[in-house]
Amino acid sequence: LQWLRNPGPQHEKRTLFGDVVCFLFITPLATISGWLCLRGAVDHLHFSSRLEAVGLIALTVALFTIYLFWTLVSFRYHCRLYNEWRQTSQRVILLIPKSANIPSNQQSLLGLQSLKRNSKETIV
């Protein structure tokens, strides 16, 4: 969720937003277009030319091949960006338990009293 809120530089935010919008727009469009092409191919097989039916089937296969290729390339690109972000954007807090050997004034000098937990940080 942190990466979705702030994936990195501005161009990466725009690319992610643009790909999500395209995916939401192209998925139903490709589905409806493929269904209509197959529906037309069935009609052409029953009532007229087989050549037109084969053309519509080939168009459907090309459409879904291009759609799946774009989806795969886009998904892999954003997964790579996420993995790079994850490797460079880790927050780790080291919690040192209170010890009887360290006086309280030294603990406050070390800043142990003022540690705040943040939901974005990993506790080790």
mmCIF file with all atom_site columns, C-alpha atoms in Angstrom:
data_model
loop_
_atom_site.group_PDB
_atom_site.id
_atom_site.type_symbol
_atom_site.label_atom_id
_atom_site.label_alt_id
_atom_site.label_comp_id
_atom_site.label_asym_id
_atom_site.label_entity_id
_atom_site.label_seq_id
_atom_site.pdbx_PDB_ins_code
_atom_site.Cartn_x
_atom_site.Cartn_y
_atom_site.Cartn_z
_atom_site.occupancy
_atom_site.B_iso_or_equiv
_atom_site.pdbx_formal_charge
_atom_site.auth_seq_id
_atom_site.auth_comp_id
_atom_site.auth_asym_id
_atom_site.auth_atom_id
_atom_site.pdbx_PDB_model_num
ATOM 1   C CA . LEU A 1 1   ? 0.000   0.000   0.000   1.00 0.00 ? 1   LEU A CA 1
ATOM 2   C CA . GLN A 1 2   ? 2.881   2.357   0.711   1.00 0.00 ? 2   GLN A CA 1
ATOM 3   C CA . TRP A 1 3   ? 4.238   1.776   -2.802  1.00 0.00 ? 3   TRP A CA 1
ATOM 4   C CA . LEU A 1 4   ? 0.830   2.466   -4.348  1.00 0.00 ? 4   LEU A CA 1
ATOM 5   C CA . ARG A 1 5   ? 0.653   5.767   -2.452  1.00 0.00 ? 5   ARG A CA 1
ATOM 6   C CA . ASN A 1 6   ? 4.182   6.782   -3.424  1.00 0.00 ? 6   ASN A CA 1
ATOM 7   C CA . PRO A 1 7   ? 5.739   4.511   -6.090  1.00 0.00 ? 7   PRO A CA 1
ATOM 8   C CA . GLY A 1 8   ? 8.678   6.816   -6.739  1.00 0.00 ? 8   GLY A CA 1
ATOM 9   C CA . PRO A 1 9   ? 9.419   9.628   -9.179  1.00 0.00 ? 9   PRO A CA 1
ATOM 10  C CA . GLN A 1 10  ? 6.579   11.530  -10.844 1.00 0.00 ? 10  GLN A CA 1
ATOM 11  C CA . HIS A 1 11  ? 6.931   9.732   -14.200 1.00 0.00 ? 11  HIS A CA 1
ATOM 12  C CA . GLU A 1 12  ? 6.531   6.364   -12.459 1.00 0.00 ? 12  GLU A CA 1
ATOM 13  C CA . LYS A 1 13  ? 3.347   7.600   -10.770 1.00 0.00 ? 13  LYS A CA 1
ATOM 14  C CA . ARG A 1 14  ? 1.946   8.733   -14.124 1.00 0.00 ? 14  ARG A CA 1
ATOM 15  C CA . THR A 1 15  ? 2.922   5.457   -15.788 1.00 0.00 ? 15  THR A CA 1
ATOM 16  C CA . LEU A 1 16  ? 1.265   3.404   -13.045 1.00 0.00 ? 16  LEU A CA 1
ATOM 17  C CA . PHE A 1 17  ? -1.884  5.539   -13.142 1.00 0.00 ? 17  PHE A CA 1
ATOM 18  C CA . GLY A 1 18  ? -2.005  5.438   -16.954 1.00 0.00 ? 18  GLY A CA 1
ATOM 19  C CA . ASP A 1 19  ? -1.555  1.664   -17.065 1.00 0.00 ? 19  ASP A CA 1
ATOM 20  C CA . VAL A 1 20  ? -4.289  1.104   -14.484 1.00 0.00 ? 20  VAL A CA 1
ATOM 21  C CA . VAL A 1 21  ? -6.690  3.354   -16.435 1.00 0.00 ? 21  VAL A CA 1
ATOM 22  C CA . CYS A 1 22  ? -5.799  1.612   -19.709 1.00 0.00 ? 22  CYS A CA 1
ATOM 23  C CA . PHE A 1 23  ? -6.238  -1.802  -18.108 1.00 0.00 ? 23  PHE A CA 1
ATOM 24  C CA . LEU A 1 24  ? -9.666  -0.841  -16.756 1.00 0.00 ? 24  LEU A CA 1
ATOM 25  C CA . PHE A 1 25  ? -10.684 0.544   -20.158 1.00 0.00 ? 25  PHE A CA 1
ATOM 26  C CA . ILE A 1 26  ? -9.082  -2.041  -22.476 1.00 0.00 ? 26  ILE A CA 1
ATOM 27  C CA . THR A 1 27  ? -10.137 -5.188  -20.582 1.00 0.00 ? 27  THR A CA 1
ATOM 28  C CA . PRO A 1 28  ? -13.901 -4.797  -21.117 1.00 0.00 ? 28  PRO A CA 1
ATOM 29  C CA . LEU A 1 29  ? -13.291 -3.410  -24.610 1.00 0.00 ? 29  LEU A CA 1
ATOM 30  C CA . ALA A 1 30  ? -11.176 -6.433  -25.600 1.00 0.00 ? 30  ALA A CA 1
ATOM 31  C CA . THR A 1 31  ? -13.673 -8.828  -24.052 1.00 0.00 ? 31  THR A CA 1
ATOM 32  C CA . ILE A 1 32  ? -16.661 -7.314  -25.846 1.00 0.00 ? 32  ILE A CA 1
ATOM 33  C CA . SER A 1 33  ? -14.752 -7.037  -29.137 1.00 0.00 ? 33  SER A CA 1
ATOM 34  C CA . GLY A 1 34  ? -13.606 -10.647 -28.926 1.00 0.00 ? 34  GLY A CA 1
ATOM 35  C CA . TRP A 1 35  ? -17.121 -11.833 -28.152 1.00 0.00 ? 35  TRP A CA 1
ATOM 36  C CA . LEU A 1 36  ? -18.562 -9.850  -31.080 1.00 0.00 ? 36  LEU A CA 1
ATOM 37  C CA . CYS A 1 37  ? -15.906 -11.184 -33.456 1.00 0.00 ? 37  CYS A CA 1
ATOM 38  C CA . LEU A 1 38  ? -16.574 -14.769 -32.413 1.00 0.00 ? 38  LEU A CA 1
ATOM 39  C CA . ARG A 1 39  ? -20.306 -14.200 -32.622 1.00 0.00 ? 39  ARG A CA 1
ATOM 40  C CA . GLY A 1 40  ? -19.873 -12.828 -36.153 1.00 0.00 ? 40  GLY A CA 1
ATOM 41  C CA . ALA A 1 41  ? -17.667 -15.795 -37.072 1.00 0.00 ? 41  ALA A CA 1
ATOM 42  C CA . VAL A 1 42  ? -20.366 -18.227 -35.949 1.00 0.00 ? 42  VAL A CA 1
ATOM 43  C CA . ASP A 1 43  ? -22.975 -16.345 -37.985 1.00 0.00 ? 43  ASP A CA 1
ATOM 44  C CA . HIS A 1 44  ? -20.737 -16.345 -41.059 1.00 0.00 ? 44  HIS A CA 1
ATOM 45  C CA . LEU A 1 45  ? -20.117 -20.076 -40.695 1.00 0.00 ? 45  LEU A CA 1
ATOM 46  C CA . HIS A 1 46  ? -23.854 -20.776 -40.689 1.00 0.00 ? 46  HIS A CA 1
ATOM 47  C CA . PHE A 1 47  ? -25.071 -18.322 -43.304 1.00 0.00 ? 47  PHE A CA 1
ATOM 48  C CA . SER A 1 48  ? -22.306 -17.254 -45.631 1.00 0.00 ? 48  SER A CA 1
ATOM 49  C CA . SER A 1 49  ? -18.595 -17.337 -46.298 1.00 0.00 ? 49  SER A CA 1
ATOM 50  C CA . ARG A 1 50  ? -16.127 -19.450 -44.336 1.00 0.00 ? 50  ARG A CA 1
ATOM 51  C CA . LEU A 1 51  ? -13.343 -17.089 -45.351 1.00 0.00 ? 51  LEU A CA 1
ATOM 52  C CA . GLU A 1 52  ? -14.946 -14.218 -43.439 1.00 0.00 ? 52  GLU A CA 1
ATOM 53  C CA . ALA A 1 53  ? -15.419 -16.484 -40.419 1.00 0.00 ? 53  ALA A CA 1
ATOM 54  C CA . VAL A 1 54  ? -11.750 -17.486 -40.481 1.00 0.00 ? 54  VAL A CA 1
ATOM 55  C CA . GLY A 1 55  ? -10.817 -13.806 -40.763 1.00 0.00 ? 55  GLY A CA 1
ATOM 56  C CA . LEU A 1 56  ? -12.915 -12.933 -37.710 1.00 0.00 ? 56  LEU A CA 1
ATOM 57  C CA . ILE A 1 57  ? -11.410 -15.806 -35.714 1.00 0.00 ? 57  ILE A CA 1
ATOM 58  C CA . ALA A 1 58  ? -7.908  -14.667 -36.701 1.00 0.00 ? 58  ALA A CA 1
ATOM 59  C CA . LEU A 1 59  ? -8.821  -11.121 -35.653 1.00 0.00 ? 59  LEU A CA 1
ATOM 60  C CA . THR A 1 60  ? -10.002 -12.407 -32.265 1.00 0.00 ? 60  THR A CA 1
ATOM 61  C CA . VAL A 1 61  ? -6.797  -14.392 -31.722 1.00 0.00 ? 61  VAL A CA 1
ATOM 62  C CA . ALA A 1 62  ? -4.672  -11.371 -32.701 1.00 0.00 ? 62  ALA A CA 1
ATOM 63  C CA . LEU A 1 63  ? -6.691  -9.097  -30.415 1.00 0.00 ? 63  LEU A CA 1
ATOM 64  C CA . PHE A 1 64  ? -6.303  -11.338 -27.370 1.00 0.00 ? 64  PHE A CA 1
ATOM 65  C CA . THR A 1 65  ? -2.633  -12.027 -28.126 1.00 0.00 ? 65  THR A CA 1
ATOM 66  C CA . ILE A 1 66  ? -1.860  -8.300  -28.219 1.00 0.00 ? 66  ILE A CA 1
ATOM 67  C CA . TYR A 1 67  ? -3.947  -7.691  -25.094 1.00 0.00 ? 67  TYR A CA 1
ATOM 68  C CA . LEU A 1 68  ? -2.203  -10.466 -23.136 1.00 0.00 ? 68  LEU A CA 1
ATOM 69  C CA . PHE A 1 69  ? 1.232   -9.323  -24.344 1.00 0.00 ? 69  PHE A CA 1
ATOM 70  C CA . TRP A 1 70  ? 0.562   -5.734  -23.253 1.00 0.00 ? 70  TRP A CA 1
ATOM 71  C CA . THR A 1 71  ? -0.796  -6.887  -19.894 1.00 0.00 ? 71  THR A CA 1
ATOM 72  C CA . LEU A 1 72  ? 2.211   -9.136  -19.262 1.00 0.00 ? 72  LEU A CA 1
ATOM 73  C CA . VAL A 1 73  ? 4.773   -6.475  -20.231 1.00 0.00 ? 73  VAL A CA 1
ATOM 74  C CA . SER A 1 74  ? 3.032   -3.826  -18.149 1.00 0.00 ? 74  SER A CA 1
ATOM 75  C CA . PHE A 1 75  ? 2.693   -6.126  -15.135 1.00 0.00 ? 75  PHE A CA 1
ATOM 76  C CA . ARG A 1 76  ? 6.362   -7.189  -15.289 1.00 0.00 ? 76  ARG A CA 1
ATOM 77  C CA . TYR A 1 77  ? 7.466   -3.548  -15.581 1.00 0.00 ? 77  TYR A CA 1
ATOM 78  C CA . HIS A 1 78  ? 5.525   -2.508  -12.474 1.00 0.00 ? 78  HIS A CA 1
ATOM 79  C CA . CYS A 1 79  ? 6.702   -5.596  -10.550 1.00 0.00 ? 79  CYS A CA 1
ATOM 80  C CA . ARG A 1 80  ? 10.298  -4.630  -11.353 1.00 0.00 ? 80  ARG A CA 1
ATOM 81  C CA . LEU A 1 81  ? 9.657   -1.069  -10.154 1.00 0.00 ? 81  LEU A CA 1
ATOM 82  C CA . TYR A 1 82  ? 8.054   -2.416  -6.970  1.00 0.00 ? 82  TYR A CA 1
ATOM 83  C CA . ASN A 1 83  ? 11.023  -4.707  -6.248  1.00 0.00 ? 83  ASN A CA 1
ATOM 84  C CA . GLU A 1 84  ? 13.473  -1.831  -6.779  1.00 0.00 ? 84  GLU A CA 1
ATOM 85  C CA . TRP A 1 85  ? 11.370  0.382   -4.497  1.00 0.00 ? 85  TRP A CA 1
ATOM 86  C CA . ARG A 1 86  ? 11.180  -2.333  -1.841  1.00 0.00 ? 86  ARG A CA 1
ATOM 87  C CA . GLN A 1 87  ? 14.964  -2.797  -1.837  1.00 0.00 ? 87  GLN A CA 1
ATOM 88  C CA . THR A 1 88  ? 15.670  0.910   -1.441  1.00 0.00 ? 88  THR A CA 1
ATOM 89  C CA . SER A 1 89  ? 12.768  2.038   0.755   1.00 0.00 ? 89  SER A CA 1
ATOM 90  C CA . GLN A 1 90  ? 12.955  -0.146  3.829   1.00 0.00 ? 90  GLN A CA 1
ATOM 91  C CA . ARG A 1 91  ? 12.572  1.392   7.264   1.00 0.00 ? 91  ARG A CA 1
ATOM 92  C CA . VAL A 1 92  ? 13.941  -0.568  10.164  1.00 0.00 ? 92  VAL A CA 1
ATOM 93  C CA . ILE A 1 93  ? 13.862  0.309   13.881  1.00 0.00 ? 93  ILE A CA 1
ATOM 94  C CA . LEU A 1 94  ? 16.161  -1.472  16.259  1.00 0.00 ? 94  LEU A CA 1
ATOM 95  C CA . LEU A 1 95  ? 14.531  -1.782  19.676  1.00 0.00 ? 95  LEU A CA 1
ATOM 96  C CA . ILE A 1 96  ? 16.977  -2.215  22.515  1.00 0.00 ? 96  ILE A CA 1
ATOM 97  C CA . PRO A 1 97  ? 15.336  -3.516  25.694  1.00 0.00 ? 97  PRO A CA 1
ATOM 98  C CA . LYS A 1 98  ? 15.854  -1.604  28.914  1.00 0.00 ? 98  LYS A CA 1
ATOM 99  C CA . SER A 1 99  ? 18.682  -3.046  30.883  1.00 0.00 ? 99  SER A CA 1
ATOM 100 C CA . ALA A 1 100 ? 19.298  -2.811  34.606  1.00 0.00 ? 100 ALA A CA 1
ATOM 101 C CA . ASN A 1 101 ? 22.973  -2.057  33.884  1.00 0.00 ? 101 ASN A CA 1
ATOM 102 C CA . ILE A 1 102 ? 22.300  1.189   31.966  1.00 0.00 ? 102 ILE A CA 1
ATOM 103 C CA . PRO A 1 103 ? 21.269  4.164   34.094  1.00 0.00 ? 103 PRO A CA 1
ATOM 104 C CA . SER A 1 104 ? 18.124  5.983   32.974  1.00 0.00 ? 104 SER A CA 1
ATOM 105 C CA . ASN A 1 105 ? 20.040  9.187   32.126  1.00 0.00 ? 105 ASN A CA 1
ATOM 106 C CA . GLN A 1 106 ? 22.203  7.233   29.634  1.00 0.00 ? 106 GLN A CA 1
ATOM 107 C CA . GLN A 1 107 ? 19.104  5.658   28.088  1.00 0.00 ? 107 GLN A CA 1
ATOM 108 C CA . SER A 1 108 ? 17.645  9.098   27.454  1.00 0.00 ? 108 SER A CA 1
ATOM 109 C CA . LEU A 1 109 ? 20.960  10.186  25.918  1.00 0.00 ? 109 LEU A CA 1
ATOM 110 C CA . LEU A 1 110 ? 20.776  7.216   23.564  1.00 0.00 ? 110 LEU A CA 1
ATOM 111 C CA . GLY A 1 111 ? 17.256  8.261   22.604  1.00 0.00 ? 111 GLY A CA 1
ATOM 112 C CA . LEU A 1 112 ? 15.698  5.026   23.760  1.00 0.00 ? 112 LEU A CA 1
ATOM 113 C CA . GLN A 1 113 ? 12.931  6.803   25.628  1.00 0.00 ? 113 GLN A CA 1
ATOM 114 C CA . SER A 1 114 ? 11.801  8.799   22.616  1.00 0.00 ? 114 SER A CA 1
ATOM 115 C CA . LEU A 1 115 ? 11.299  5.980   20.106  1.00 0.00 ? 115 LEU A CA 1
ATOM 116 C CA . LYS A 1 116 ? 7.959   6.213   18.379  1.00 0.00 ? 116 LYS A CA 1
ATOM 117 C CA . ARG A 1 117 ? 6.478   3.381   16.416  1.00 0.00 ? 117 ARG A CA 1
ATOM 118 C CA . ASN A 1 118 ? 5.260   4.226   12.971  1.00 0.00 ? 118 ASN A CA 1
ATOM 119 C CA . SER A 1 119 ? 3.107   1.906   10.876  1.00 0.00 ? 119 SER A CA 1
ATOM 120 C CA . LYS A 1 120 ? 5.579   2.334   8.008   1.00 0.00 ? 120 LYS A CA 1
ATOM 121 C CA . GLU A 1 121 ? 8.483   0.957   9.991   1.00 0.00 ? 121 GLU A CA 1
ATOM 122 C CA . THR A 1 122 ? 9.632   -2.605  10.543  1.00 0.00 ? 122 THR A CA 1
ATOM 123 C CA . ILE A 1 123 ? 10.477  -3.635  14.102  1.00 0.00 ? 123 ILE A CA 1
ATOM 124 C CA . VAL A 1 124 ? 13.480  -5.923  14.417  1.00 0.00 ? 124 VAL A CA 1
#
